[in-house]
Amino acid sequence: MAKQQLPTQAEDFSSWYNEVVHKAGLADHTPVKGCMVIKPYGYAIWENIQQDLNPRIKASGAENAYFPLFIPKSLIDKEAEHVEGFAPELATITHVGNDKLDDPLVVRPTSETIMYAIFKDWIHSYRDLPLRINQWANVVRMEKRPRLFLRTTEFLWQEGHTCHATSEEAVEETLRGIVMYEDFMRDTLAVAGHVGYKSKSETFPGAVHTTTVESMSREMKAIQSCTSHFLGQSFSKSIGIQFQSKDNTLEHVWQTSWGMTTRVIGMLIVVHGDDKGLRLPPKVAPIQLVIVPIFRDEDGAKLVMAEVHKIQDALPGVRIKVDTRDNMGPGAKFYEWELKGVPLRLEIGPRDIEGGVCQMARRDLNEKSEYKLAEVAGQIPGLLEDIQTTMFEQSKAFLDANSHEVATYDAFKKVIIDGGFAFAYLCEEGDCEDKIKEETKAGTRCRPFGDKPEGGKCIYCEKDAARRYYFAKAY
Amino acid sequence: MAKQQLPTQAEDFSSWYNEVVHKAGLADHTPVKGCMVIKPYGYAIWENIQQDLNPRIKASGAENAYFPLFIPKSLIDKEAEHVEGFAPELATITHVGNDKLDDPLVVRPTSETIMYAIFKDWIHSYRDLPLRINQWANVVRMEKRPRLFLRTTEFLWQEGHTCHATSEEAVEETLRGIVMYEDFMRDTLAVAGHVGYKSKSETFPGAVHTTTVESMSREMKAIQSCTSHFLGQSFSKSIGIQFQSKDNTLEHVWQTSWGMTTRVIGMLIVVHGDDKGLRLPPKVAPIQLVIVPIFRDEDGAKLVMAEVHKIQDALPGVRIKVDTRDNMGPGAKFYEWELKGVPLRLEIGPRDIEGGVCQMARRDLNEKSEYKLAEVAGQIPGLLEDIQTTMFEQSKAFLDANSHEVATYDAFKKVIIDGGFAFAYLCEEGDCEDKIKEETKAGTRCRPFGDKPEGGKCIYCEKDAARRYYFAKAY
């Protein structure tokens, strides 16, 4: 296999991204425009994400279920604001076999309308509330400029949908959802982000408000991989989901929805990747430790493999790959496993064994050190934890270093041109948000939770403004 | 909640089935014709199935991946025999937003064509073989007479697809697949079946041969929930999947595919259900033990709940539900948990505690016995194992008792009318198979592995016949 260099991130981030996805074996384009194939190495990351996120979802009281892929067009058309947001992206089925359908079906772009039409039959009394349902599924939003993971016509996700008796409870659930994602991103994906509310123009079609986590890629653009929406009563009123309250009145339920998609894999790449390729946080890495045994003859092989097996046997809880391929040299192997982002690489040869040592490289720091053979297995779990923590700290430091409070539009534009988040007042009255986007390509990303601004001037029109937003270019 | 009786199986099996699915909270119809919603209790069964089957699939060397939902019509049209089998059931997407597609897309009815068009780029040399890929996904085959789980337009499944250098290896893999399912059905679903080859007319469109497990419902019809196909080189030749062999020749790969669907949940219902409702084997039951505490006052509640918590704490590995609903009496609860098929039900009240006992009902035998409180927690894991085994034995005994070797067409017809499998010689030359189906509604289900017939007369035309098939009516 020819060892072709990746382009550097600084040279051409977009080519770097495409090459990493391709060469690390994460995903590929397919004969279906805009649809990707998630290859085993990429899908294993998704499985690890599912295995970590699913118990968090269940801990909230949500139960998994499965709803239809299709939505009758007449049903989605009922919810005007919602369908307007999705109409240009909808895939429509008009024929089955040779028969034309009377009411065409659309492939779900999200499941609010079909789920809620069904929830209607499940909810009658306050005793049926809260209802918390989650679904792991594929959804389709036709994408004209697809990018693997970041923007694909079909993607995988989980979508949580809840119904509540009161507005307060639904608002609380919306926050619980985004905090669950924030925790998951910090603890499992090692990704820091700004958490807060979306501006009106960036709010989910049909929602009262949308909350988000906004992270920062190595090219200093914003990347969002999850949202949690407070839907108010707009769907429950249009679909008619009502319940008998404790006071015997008939009320419409208050709703939320929240989701995270395979886009997170794209996020992992752009947040953690470096010029050598992927860097995967241990908790989701399909391979946490790769062992490269080095030997020249059968005696060496015996000696080295005996030590390798000892290390393997001592670490039943660690995802280990032993790379014994005989058609590749150690250098090419190191290069490949670095590109694939394996957190720890252990190298061991007869000379190491003689000295009672082995060599180990950490992908988070790109450092190699010598370890005592007798101790190394015992140290590996701690090292993996340390890598996990270090990667979050790196992500947090990068986010902080590139998030700038600005007071003038000139300073704002400089931040956006240089890359990063600009934090600024926005009046939210006229078309300032649109104008800024037009002129700088930077949009509002979020108004952070807990921000207590004293009041200032809108970064664009300089009129009085009460609230501050993070702005950035985004994927 | 009004306690409405189920119809008995003998009265009306079909209504019994529908009522059980509905009342046990497994699934429901939706506004999308032919598509079901799998409700939390039904989906939890599917999750348990996945958690047990997935490691078996991975143990075979297969890796999970994810391929597009859509297949370009031009691509599926290439494989003539295959598309002919699926054409009437294909959902076709002609429009996205307001734009008409030049090449329409079909929603995958199965993924051979799209996967293999992609495998083509993955396979170059014998070193890339065998390739074993599995996908957990939804598929769509438009169904005009849908039945929940048994026959739905959209269903969930796993589909394994493998490529091999030799025919022998692919044939072996086909068998490995069906044996994996047989083991899974026996050990996990507690379902017995006849395992063997499908007749030519029942073979998967595009396959050389299809293997199957054929089980028997309580109404003595055949039910099939999984298949494993030897595809030969038909797809690899039409799509062009070639590899450089060790001898440096260019060869087409030999392929297999194998799958199991959400239909297995329908199978669990029709194989294990009785007049009281579902009976779930412990390994896939979402609730393995339901505890119904019985008390009248707060002192009783304290006393009883303390014992309940002791039992719970002693059984961390058991899926337990404690039914403390205060708007239902014990009788209604017993009825509901029997209907939902929970394998073990423990009842406990103050008087039991006084006597140091509790009452426990086994759903497999519909028997209730007294257990010593001090011992019961320790006995439960063993009881669950015993229920699992007993349920398989019940299924096996029922299959054996209702599988009849027949030598005359009159005897054959009697078996089919009474219900069950008729085992008979078939010439496989003329249209005997079609005629039998026309006259009796019974089709061939499988030619069992390992059958060593001495030769006999075709059950229909009475000409010489070498091979025997199981025949039955089916879902």
CSV table of C-alpha atoms in Angstrom, one decimal, chain B residues 17-251:
chain,number,residue,atom,x,y,z
B,17,TYR,CA,-53.6,-12.6,17.4
B,18,ASN,CA,-54.7,-9.0,16.7
B,19,GLU,CA,-56.1,-8.5,20.2
B,20,VAL,CA,-52.9,-9.9,21.8
B,21,VAL,CA,-50.7,-7.6,19.8
B,22,HIS,CA,-52.9,-4.6,20.6
B,23,LYS,CA,-53.7,-5.3,24.3
B,24,ALA,CA,-50.2,-6.4,25.2
B,25,GLY,CA,-48.9,-3.1,23.9
B,26,LEU,CA,-46.6,-4.6,21.3
B,27,ALA,CA,-47.6,-2.7,18.2
B,28,ASP,CA,-50.3,-0.8,16.4
B,29,HIS,CA,-51.5,0.2,13.0
B,30,THR,CA,-50.7,3.8,11.9
B,31,PRO,CA,-52.0,6.4,9.5
B,32,VAL,CA,-49.5,4.9,7.0
B,33,LYS,CA,-51.0,2.0,5.3
B,34,GLY,CA,-49.2,-1.3,6.0
B,35,CYS,CA,-46.7,0.4,8.4
B,36,MET,CA,-46.8,-0.3,12.1
B,37,VAL,CA,-45.6,1.5,15.2
B,38,ILE,CA,-43.6,-0.9,17.4
B,39,LYS,CA,-44.6,0.2,20.9
B,40,PRO,CA,-42.1,0.3,23.8
B,41,TYR,CA,-43.0,-3.2,25.0
B,42,GLY,CA,-42.7,-4.7,21.6
B,43,TYR,CA,-39.5,-2.8,20.8
B,44,ALA,CA,-37.9,-4.0,24.0
B,45,ILE,CA,-38.3,-7.5,22.8
B,46,TRP,CA,-36.6,-6.5,19.5
B,47,GLU,CA,-33.8,-4.9,21.5
B,48,ASN,CA,-33.3,-8.1,23.5
B,49,ILE,CA,-33.2,-10.0,20.2
B,50,GLN,CA,-30.6,-7.7,18.8
B,51,GLN,CA,-28.5,-7.9,22.0
B,52,ASP,CA,-28.4,-11.7,21.7
B,53,LEU,CA,-28.1,-12.1,18.0
B,54,ASN,CA,-25.6,-9.3,17.3
B,55,PRO,CA,-22.7,-11.0,19.2
B,56,ARG,CA,-23.5,-14.2,17.3
B,57,ILE,CA,-23.2,-12.3,14.1
B,58,LYS,CA,-19.9,-10.7,15.1
B,59,ALA,CA,-18.6,-14.0,16.2
B,60,SER,CA,-18.9,-15.2,12.6
B,61,GLY,CA,-16.4,-12.5,11.7
B,62,ALA,CA,-19.0,-10.1,10.3
B,63,GLU,CA,-18.7,-6.4,11.0
B,64,ASN,CA,-21.6,-4.0,11.1
B,65,ALA,CA,-21.9,-1.2,8.7
B,66,TYR,CA,-24.6,1.0,7.2
B,67,PHE,CA,-25.6,1.4,3.5
B,68,PRO,CA,-28.0,3.8,1.8
B,69,LEU,CA,-31.8,3.5,2.2
B,70,PHE,CA,-32.2,4.2,-1.5
B,71,ILE,CA,-31.2,2.3,-4.5
B,72,PRO,CA,-31.1,4.0,-8.0
B,73,LYS,CA,-33.7,2.3,-10.1
B,74,SER,CA,-31.2,1.8,-12.9
B,75,LEU,CA,-29.0,-0.2,-10.5
B,76,ILE,CA,-31.7,-2.6,-9.2
B,77,ASP,CA,-32.9,-3.0,-12.8
B,78,LYS,CA,-29.6,-4.6,-13.8
B,79,GLU,CA,-30.3,-7.8,-11.8
B,80,ALA,CA,-33.2,-9.1,-13.8
B,81,GLU,CA,-34.3,-12.1,-11.7
B,82,HIS,CA,-33.9,-10.2,-8.5
B,83,VAL,CA,-35.9,-7.2,-9.6
B,84,GLU,CA,-38.6,-9.3,-11.1
B,85,GLY,CA,-39.2,-10.8,-7.6
B,86,PHE,CA,-39.5,-7.4,-6.0
B,87,ALA,CA,-40.9,-5.1,-8.6
B,88,PRO,CA,-44.5,-5.1,-7.5
B,89,GLU,CA,-43.5,-4.2,-3.9
B,90,LEU,CA,-41.1,-1.4,-4.7
B,91,ALA,CA,-41.7,2.1,-3.3
B,92,THR,CA,-40.4,4.6,-5.9
B,93,ILE,CA,-39.2,8.1,-5.3
B,94,THR,CA,-39.7,10.3,-8.3
B,95,HIS,CA,-39.5,13.8,-6.7
B,96,VAL,CA,-37.4,15.7,-4.2
B,97,GLY,CA,-38.9,19.0,-3.1
B,98,ASN,CA,-40.4,20.2,-6.4
B,99,ASP,CA,-37.6,18.6,-8.6
B,100,LYS,CA,-38.2,15.5,-10.6
B,101,LEU,CA,-35.3,13.0,-10.4
B,102,ASP,CA,-33.8,11.8,-13.7
B,103,ASP,CA,-33.1,8.3,-12.2
B,104,PRO,CA,-35.8,7.5,-9.7
B,105,LEU,CA,-34.8,5.9,-6.4
B,106,VAL,CA,-36.4,2.9,-4.9
B,107,VAL,CA,-36.6,2.3,-1.1
B,108,ARG,CA,-34.5,-0.8,-0.4
B,109,PRO,CA,-36.6,-4.0,-0.3
B,110,THR,CA,-33.3,-5.7,0.6
B,111,SER,CA,-29.7,-4.4,0.0
B,112,GLU,CA,-28.0,-6.9,-2.3
B,113,THR,CA,-27.8,-4.5,-5.3
B,114,ILE,CA,-26.7,-1.4,-3.5
B,115,MET,CA,-24.3,-3.2,-1.2
B,116,TYR,CA,-22.6,-5.1,-3.9
B,117,ALA,CA,-22.2,-2.0,-6.1
B,118,ILE,CA,-20.2,-0.7,-3.2
B,119,PHE,CA,-18.4,-4.0,-2.3
B,120,LYS,CA,-17.1,-3.8,-5.9
B,121,ASP,CA,-14.8,-1.0,-4.8
B,122,TRP,CA,-13.7,-2.8,-1.6
B,123,ILE,CA,-12.6,-6.0,-3.2
B,124,HIS,CA,-9.6,-6.3,-5.4
B,125,SER,CA,-7.5,-9.2,-4.2
B,126,TYR,CA,-7.9,-12.6,-2.5
B,127,ARG,CA,-6.5,-10.7,0.5
B,128,ASP,CA,-9.8,-8.7,0.8
B,129,LEU,CA,-11.7,-12.0,1.1
B,130,PRO,CA,-13.7,-13.2,2.8
B,131,LEU,CA,-15.7,-10.0,3.3
B,132,ARG,CA,-18.5,-10.3,5.9
B,133,ILE,CA,-20.7,-7.3,6.5
B,134,ASN,CA,-23.9,-7.1,8.5
B,135,GLN,CA,-26.5,-4.3,8.6
B,136,TRP,CA,-29.3,-3.6,11.1
B,137,ALA,CA,-31.8,-1.6,9.1
B,138,ASN,CA,-35.3,-0.9,7.9
B,139,VAL,CA,-36.6,-2.2,4.6
B,140,VAL,CA,-39.8,-1.7,2.6
B,141,ARG,CA,-41.8,-4.1,0.6
B,142,MET,CA,-45.3,-2.8,-0.1
B,143,GLU,CA,-47.8,-5.2,1.4
B,144,LYS,CA,-51.4,-5.1,0.4
B,145,ARG,CA,-52.7,-7.4,3.2
B,146,PRO,CA,-50.7,-6.3,6.2
B,147,ARG,CA,-50.7,-8.0,9.6
B,148,LEU,CA,-48.7,-6.5,12.5
B,149,PHE,CA,-45.2,-8.1,12.7
B,150,LEU,CA,-46.1,-10.9,10.3
B,151,ARG,CA,-46.5,-8.9,7.2
B,152,THR,CA,-45.8,-5.2,7.2
B,153,THR,CA,-44.7,-2.8,4.5
B,154,GLU,CA,-41.8,-1.6,6.5
B,155,PHE,CA,-40.0,-3.9,8.8
B,156,LEU,CA,-36.7,-4.0,10.7
B,157,TRP,CA,-34.1,-6.6,10.2
B,158,GLN,CA,-30.5,-7.5,10.0
B,159,GLU,CA,-29.0,-8.5,6.7
B,160,GLY,CA,-25.6,-10.3,6.5
B,161,HIS,CA,-23.8,-10.3,3.2
B,162,THR,CA,-20.6,-12.2,2.6
B,163,CYS,CA,-18.2,-12.6,-0.4
B,164,HIS,CA,-15.8,-15.5,-0.8
B,165,ALA,CA,-13.1,-16.8,-3.0
B,166,THR,CA,-14.7,-20.2,-3.6
B,167,SER,CA,-18.1,-21.7,-4.0
B,168,GLU,CA,-17.4,-24.2,-1.2
B,169,GLU,CA,-16.6,-21.5,1.3
B,170,ALA,CA,-19.8,-19.6,0.4
B,171,VAL,CA,-21.9,-22.7,0.6
B,172,GLU,CA,-20.4,-23.4,4.1
B,173,GLU,CA,-21.1,-19.8,5.1
B,174,THR,CA,-24.8,-20.2,4.0
B,175,LEU,CA,-25.1,-23.2,6.3
B,176,ARG,CA,-23.3,-21.4,9.1
B,177,GLY,CA,-25.9,-18.6,8.8
B,178,ILE,CA,-28.9,-20.8,9.1
B,179,VAL,CA,-27.3,-22.9,11.9
B,180,MET,CA,-26.7,-19.6,13.7
B,181,TYR,CA,-30.4,-18.8,13.4
B,182,GLU,CA,-31.4,-22.3,14.5
B,183,ASP,CA,-29.2,-22.1,17.6
B,184,PHE,CA,-30.6,-18.6,18.3
B,185,MET,CA,-34.2,-19.7,17.9
B,186,ARG,CA,-33.6,-22.7,20.1
B,187,ASP,CA,-31.5,-21.1,22.9
B,188,THR,CA,-33.0,-17.7,23.0
B,189,LEU,CA,-36.5,-17.7,21.4
B,190,ALA,CA,-37.3,-21.3,22.7
B,191,VAL,CA,-38.7,-22.1,19.2
B,192,ALA,CA,-38.2,-25.4,17.4
B,193,GLY,CA,-38.3,-25.7,13.7
B,194,HIS,CA,-37.6,-27.8,10.6
B,195,VAL,CA,-34.3,-26.7,9.0
B,196,GLY,CA,-33.6,-27.2,5.4
B,197,TYR,CA,-33.6,-26.1,1.8
B,198,LYS,CA,-36.4,-24.2,0.1
B,199,SER,CA,-37.8,-25.6,-3.1
B,200,LYS,CA,-36.8,-23.8,-6.4
B,201,SER,CA,-40.1,-21.8,-6.5
B,202,GLU,CA,-39.6,-20.6,-2.9
B,203,THR,CA,-35.9,-19.6,-3.4
B,204,PHE,CA,-34.9,-16.0,-3.0
B,205,PRO,CA,-34.9,-14.1,-6.3
B,206,GLY,CA,-31.4,-14.3,-7.6
B,207,ALA,CA,-30.2,-17.1,-5.3
B,208,VAL,CA,-28.9,-20.6,-6.1
B,209,HIS,CA,-30.4,-22.0,-3.0
B,210,THR,CA,-32.2,-20.7,0.1
B,211,THR,CA,-32.1,-22.3,3.5
B,212,THR,CA,-34.7,-21.7,6.2
B,213,VAL,CA,-36.1,-22.6,9.6
B,214,GLU,CA,-39.8,-23.4,9.6
B,215,SER,CA,-41.6,-23.3,12.9
B,216,MET,CA,-45.2,-24.1,13.8
B,217,SER,CA,-47.8,-21.8,15.2
B,218,ARG,CA,-50.4,-22.8,17.6
B,219,GLU,CA,-52.9,-22.9,14.8
B,220,MET,CA,-50.6,-25.4,13.1
B,221,LYS,CA,-49.4,-23.2,10.2
B,222,ALA,CA,-45.8,-22.8,9.2
B,223,ILE,CA,-44.0,-19.6,10.1
B,224,GLN,CA,-40.6,-18.6,8.7
B,225,SER,CA,-38.6,-15.8,10.3
B,226,CYS,CA,-35.2,-16.1,8.8
B,227,THR,CA,-33.4,-17.3,5.7
B,228,SER,CA,-29.8,-17.8,4.5
B,229,HIS,CA,-29.1,-17.7,0.8
B,230,PHE,CA,-26.3,-19.0,-1.4
B,231,LEU,CA,-26.1,-16.5,-4.1
B,232,GLY,CA,-23.5,-18.2,-6.3
B,233,GLN,CA,-22.0,-15.7,-8.7
B,234,SER,CA,-25.2,-14.2,-10.2
B,235,PHE,CA,-24.8,-10.8,-8.5
B,236,SER,CA,-21.0,-10.7,-8.7
B,237,LYS,CA,-21.2,-11.3,-12.4
B,238,SER,CA,-24.0,-8.8,-13.1
B,239,ILE,CA,-22.4,-6.1,-10.9
B,240,GLY,CA,-18.8,-7.1,-11.7
B,241,ILE,CA,-17.2,-7.9,-8.3
B,242,GLN,CA,-13.9,-9.5,-9.2
B,243,PHE,CA,-10.7,-10.3,-7.4
B,244,GLN,CA,-7.2,-11.3,-8.2
B,245,SER,CA,-6.8,-14.9,-7.0
B,246,LYS,CA,-3.6,-16.3,-5.4
B,247,ASP,CA,-2.9,-17.8,-8.8
B,248,ASN,CA,-3.1,-14.3,-10.3
B,249,THR,CA,-6.3,-15.0,-12.3
B,250,LEU,CA,-9.3,-12.6,-12.2
B,251,GLU,CA,-12.3,-14.3,-10.6
